[in-house]
Tab-separated table of N, CA and C in Angstrom:
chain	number	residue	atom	x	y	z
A	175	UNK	N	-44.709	-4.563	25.131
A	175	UNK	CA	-44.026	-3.466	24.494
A	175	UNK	C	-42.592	-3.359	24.991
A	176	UNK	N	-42.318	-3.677	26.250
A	176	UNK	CA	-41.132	-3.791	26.345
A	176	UNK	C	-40.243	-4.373	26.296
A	177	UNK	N	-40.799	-5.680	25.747
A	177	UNK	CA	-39.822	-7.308	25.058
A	177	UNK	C	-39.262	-6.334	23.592
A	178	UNK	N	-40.372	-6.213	23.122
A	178	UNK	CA	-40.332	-5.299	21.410
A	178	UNK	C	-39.569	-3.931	21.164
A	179	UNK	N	-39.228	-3.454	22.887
A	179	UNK	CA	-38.436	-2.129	22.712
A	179	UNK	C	-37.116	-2.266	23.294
A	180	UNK	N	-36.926	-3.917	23.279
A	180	UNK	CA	-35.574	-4.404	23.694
A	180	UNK	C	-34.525	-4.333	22.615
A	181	UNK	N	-33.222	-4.693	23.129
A	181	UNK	CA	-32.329	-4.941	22.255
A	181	UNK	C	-31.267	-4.344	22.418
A	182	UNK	N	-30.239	-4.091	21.386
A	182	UNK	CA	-29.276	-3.093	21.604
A	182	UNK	C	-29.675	-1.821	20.306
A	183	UNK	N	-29.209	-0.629	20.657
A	183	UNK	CA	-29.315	0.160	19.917
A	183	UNK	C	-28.312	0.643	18.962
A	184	UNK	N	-29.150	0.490	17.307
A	184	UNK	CA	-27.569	0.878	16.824
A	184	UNK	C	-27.921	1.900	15.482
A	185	UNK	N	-26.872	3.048	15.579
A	185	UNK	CA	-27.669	3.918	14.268
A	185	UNK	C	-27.909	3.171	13.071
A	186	UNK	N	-28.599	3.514	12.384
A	186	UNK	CA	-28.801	3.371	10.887
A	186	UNK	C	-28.035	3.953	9.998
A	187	UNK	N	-27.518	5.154	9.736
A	187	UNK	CA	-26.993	5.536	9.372
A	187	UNK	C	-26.049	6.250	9.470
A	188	UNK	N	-24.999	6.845	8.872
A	188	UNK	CA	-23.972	7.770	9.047
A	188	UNK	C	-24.327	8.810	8.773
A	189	UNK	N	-24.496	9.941	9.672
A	189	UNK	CA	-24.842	11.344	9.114
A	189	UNK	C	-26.255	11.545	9.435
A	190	UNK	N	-27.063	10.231	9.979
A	190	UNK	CA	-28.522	10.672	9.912
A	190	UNK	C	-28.879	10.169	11.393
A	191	UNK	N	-30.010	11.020	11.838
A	191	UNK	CA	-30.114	10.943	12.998
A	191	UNK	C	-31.314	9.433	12.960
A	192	UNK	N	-31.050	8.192	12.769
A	192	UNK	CA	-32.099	6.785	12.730
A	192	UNK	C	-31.345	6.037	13.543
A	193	UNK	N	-32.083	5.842	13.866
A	193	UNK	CA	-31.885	4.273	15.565
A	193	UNK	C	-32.283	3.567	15.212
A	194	UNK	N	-31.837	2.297	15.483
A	194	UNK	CA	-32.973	1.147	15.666
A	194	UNK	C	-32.758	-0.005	17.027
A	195	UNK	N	-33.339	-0.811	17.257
A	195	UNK	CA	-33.148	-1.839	18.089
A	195	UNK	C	-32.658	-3.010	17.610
A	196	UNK	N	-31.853	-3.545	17.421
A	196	UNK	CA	-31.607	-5.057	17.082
A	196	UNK	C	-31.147	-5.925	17.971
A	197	UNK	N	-31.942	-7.156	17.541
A	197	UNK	CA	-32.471	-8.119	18.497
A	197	UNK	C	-31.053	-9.611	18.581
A	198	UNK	N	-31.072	-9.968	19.563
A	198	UNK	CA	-30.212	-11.193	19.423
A	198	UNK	C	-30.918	-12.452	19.321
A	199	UNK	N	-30.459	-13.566	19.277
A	199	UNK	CA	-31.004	-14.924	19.533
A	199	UNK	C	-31.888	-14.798	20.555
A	200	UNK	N	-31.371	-14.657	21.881
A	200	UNK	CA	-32.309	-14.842	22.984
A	200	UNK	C	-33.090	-14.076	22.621
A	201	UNK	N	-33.569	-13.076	22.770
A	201	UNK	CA	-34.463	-11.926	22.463
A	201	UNK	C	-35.305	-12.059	21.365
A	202	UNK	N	-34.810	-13.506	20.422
A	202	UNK	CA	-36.004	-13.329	19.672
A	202	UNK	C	-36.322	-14.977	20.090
A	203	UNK	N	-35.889	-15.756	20.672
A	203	UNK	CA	-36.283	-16.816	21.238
A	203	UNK	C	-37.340	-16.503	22.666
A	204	UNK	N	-37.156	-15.364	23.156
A	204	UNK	CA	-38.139	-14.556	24.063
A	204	UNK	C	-39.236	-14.225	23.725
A	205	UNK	N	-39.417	-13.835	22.237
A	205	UNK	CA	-40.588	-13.562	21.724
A	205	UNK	C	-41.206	-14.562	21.233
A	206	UNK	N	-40.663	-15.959	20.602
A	206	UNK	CA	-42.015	-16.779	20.233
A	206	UNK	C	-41.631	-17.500	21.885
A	207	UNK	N	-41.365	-17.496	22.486
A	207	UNK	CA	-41.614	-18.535	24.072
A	207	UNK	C	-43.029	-17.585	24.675
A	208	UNK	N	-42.549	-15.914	24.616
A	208	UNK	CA	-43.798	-15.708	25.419
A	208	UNK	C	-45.212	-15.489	24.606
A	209	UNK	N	-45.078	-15.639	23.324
A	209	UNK	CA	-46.329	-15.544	22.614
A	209	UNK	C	-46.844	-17.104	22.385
A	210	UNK	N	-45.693	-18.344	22.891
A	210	UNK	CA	-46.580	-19.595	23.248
A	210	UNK	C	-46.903	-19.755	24.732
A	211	UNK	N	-46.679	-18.979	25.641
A	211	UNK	CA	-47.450	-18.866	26.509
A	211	UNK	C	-48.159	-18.183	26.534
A	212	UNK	N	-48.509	-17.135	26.085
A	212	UNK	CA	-49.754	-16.618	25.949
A	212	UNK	C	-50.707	-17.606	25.376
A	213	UNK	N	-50.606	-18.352	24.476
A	213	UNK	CA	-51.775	-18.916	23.130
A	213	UNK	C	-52.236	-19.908	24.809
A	214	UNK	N	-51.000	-20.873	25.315
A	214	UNK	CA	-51.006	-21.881	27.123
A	214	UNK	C	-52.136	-21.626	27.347
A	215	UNK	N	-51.580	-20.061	28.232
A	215	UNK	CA	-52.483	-19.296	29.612
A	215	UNK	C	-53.908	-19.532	29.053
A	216	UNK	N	-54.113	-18.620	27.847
A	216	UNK	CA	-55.344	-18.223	27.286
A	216	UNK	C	-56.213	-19.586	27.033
A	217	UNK	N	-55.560	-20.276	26.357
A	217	UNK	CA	-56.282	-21.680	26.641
A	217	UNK	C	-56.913	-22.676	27.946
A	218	UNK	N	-55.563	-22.448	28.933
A	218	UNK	CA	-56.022	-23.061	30.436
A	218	UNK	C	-57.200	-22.355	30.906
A	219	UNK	N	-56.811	-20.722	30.846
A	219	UNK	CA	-58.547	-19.887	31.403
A	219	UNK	C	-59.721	-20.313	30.829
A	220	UNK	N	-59.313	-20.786	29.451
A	220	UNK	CA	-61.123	-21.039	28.963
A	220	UNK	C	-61.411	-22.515	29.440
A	221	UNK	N	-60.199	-23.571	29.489
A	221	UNK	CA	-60.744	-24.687	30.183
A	221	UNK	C	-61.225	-24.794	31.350
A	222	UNK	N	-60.683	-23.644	32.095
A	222	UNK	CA	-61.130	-23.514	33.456
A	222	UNK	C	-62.348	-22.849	33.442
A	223	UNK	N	-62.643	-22.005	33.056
A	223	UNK	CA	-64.402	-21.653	32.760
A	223	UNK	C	-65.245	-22.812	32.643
A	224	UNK	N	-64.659	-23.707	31.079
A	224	UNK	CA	-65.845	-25.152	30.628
A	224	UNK	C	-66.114	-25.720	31.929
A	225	UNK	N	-64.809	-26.046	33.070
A	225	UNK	CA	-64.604	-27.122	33.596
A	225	UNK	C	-65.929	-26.251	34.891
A	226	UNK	N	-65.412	-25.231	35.356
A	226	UNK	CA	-66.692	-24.479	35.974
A	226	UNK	C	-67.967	-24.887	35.852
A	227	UNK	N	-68.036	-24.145	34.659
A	227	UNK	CA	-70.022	-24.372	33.841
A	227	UNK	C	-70.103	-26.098	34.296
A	228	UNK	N	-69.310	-26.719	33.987
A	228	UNK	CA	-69.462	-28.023	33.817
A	228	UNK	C	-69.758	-28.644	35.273
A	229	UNK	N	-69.168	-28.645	35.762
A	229	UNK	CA	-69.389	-28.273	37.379
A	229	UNK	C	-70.914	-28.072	38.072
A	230	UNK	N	-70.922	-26.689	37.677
A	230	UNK	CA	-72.173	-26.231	38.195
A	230	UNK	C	-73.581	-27.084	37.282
A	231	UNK	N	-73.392	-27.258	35.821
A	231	UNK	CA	-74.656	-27.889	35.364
A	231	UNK	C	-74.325	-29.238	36.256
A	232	UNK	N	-73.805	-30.132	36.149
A	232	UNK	CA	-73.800	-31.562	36.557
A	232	UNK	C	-74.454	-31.466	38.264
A	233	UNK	N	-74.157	-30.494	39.205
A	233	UNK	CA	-74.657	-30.418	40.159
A	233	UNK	C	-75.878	-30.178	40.278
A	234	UNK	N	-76.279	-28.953	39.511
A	234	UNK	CA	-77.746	-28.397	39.152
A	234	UNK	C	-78.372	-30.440	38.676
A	235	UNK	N	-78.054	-30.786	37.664
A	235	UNK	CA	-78.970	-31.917	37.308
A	235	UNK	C	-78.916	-33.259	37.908
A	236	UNK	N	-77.947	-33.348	38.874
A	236	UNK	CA	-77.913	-34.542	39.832
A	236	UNK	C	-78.268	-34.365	41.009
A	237	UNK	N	-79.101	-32.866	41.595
A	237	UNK	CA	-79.672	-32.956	42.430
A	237	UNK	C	-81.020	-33.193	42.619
A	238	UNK	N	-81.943	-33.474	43.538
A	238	UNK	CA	-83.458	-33.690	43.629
A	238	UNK	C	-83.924	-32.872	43.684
């Protein structure tokens, strides 16, 4: 929320009380970089779970 409540602030209108945020290059090159690290992270955690389970069965069935 606070990537999304970045920017500079600039009225909307003359006479009316509207704001908005507008965004620059970086700031929107900020937003798809950290929403492809998110998709990364979220992916490495679940490989790291498989790789876990995977782990633990192979031990469970290669022991006597």
């Amino acid at each position: 929320m606070s990537i999304e409540s970045s920017g500079y602030l600039y009225k909307k209108e003359i006479g009316v009380e509207n704001y908005e945020y507008r965004k620059d290059g970086a700031m929107k090159f900020t937003r798809w970089y950290n929403l492809l690290a998110l998709f990364w992270f979220s992916q490495f955690v679940l490989a790291c779970q498989q790789m876990v389970i995977a782990g633990a069965v192979s031990k469970w069935f290669f022991t006597r």
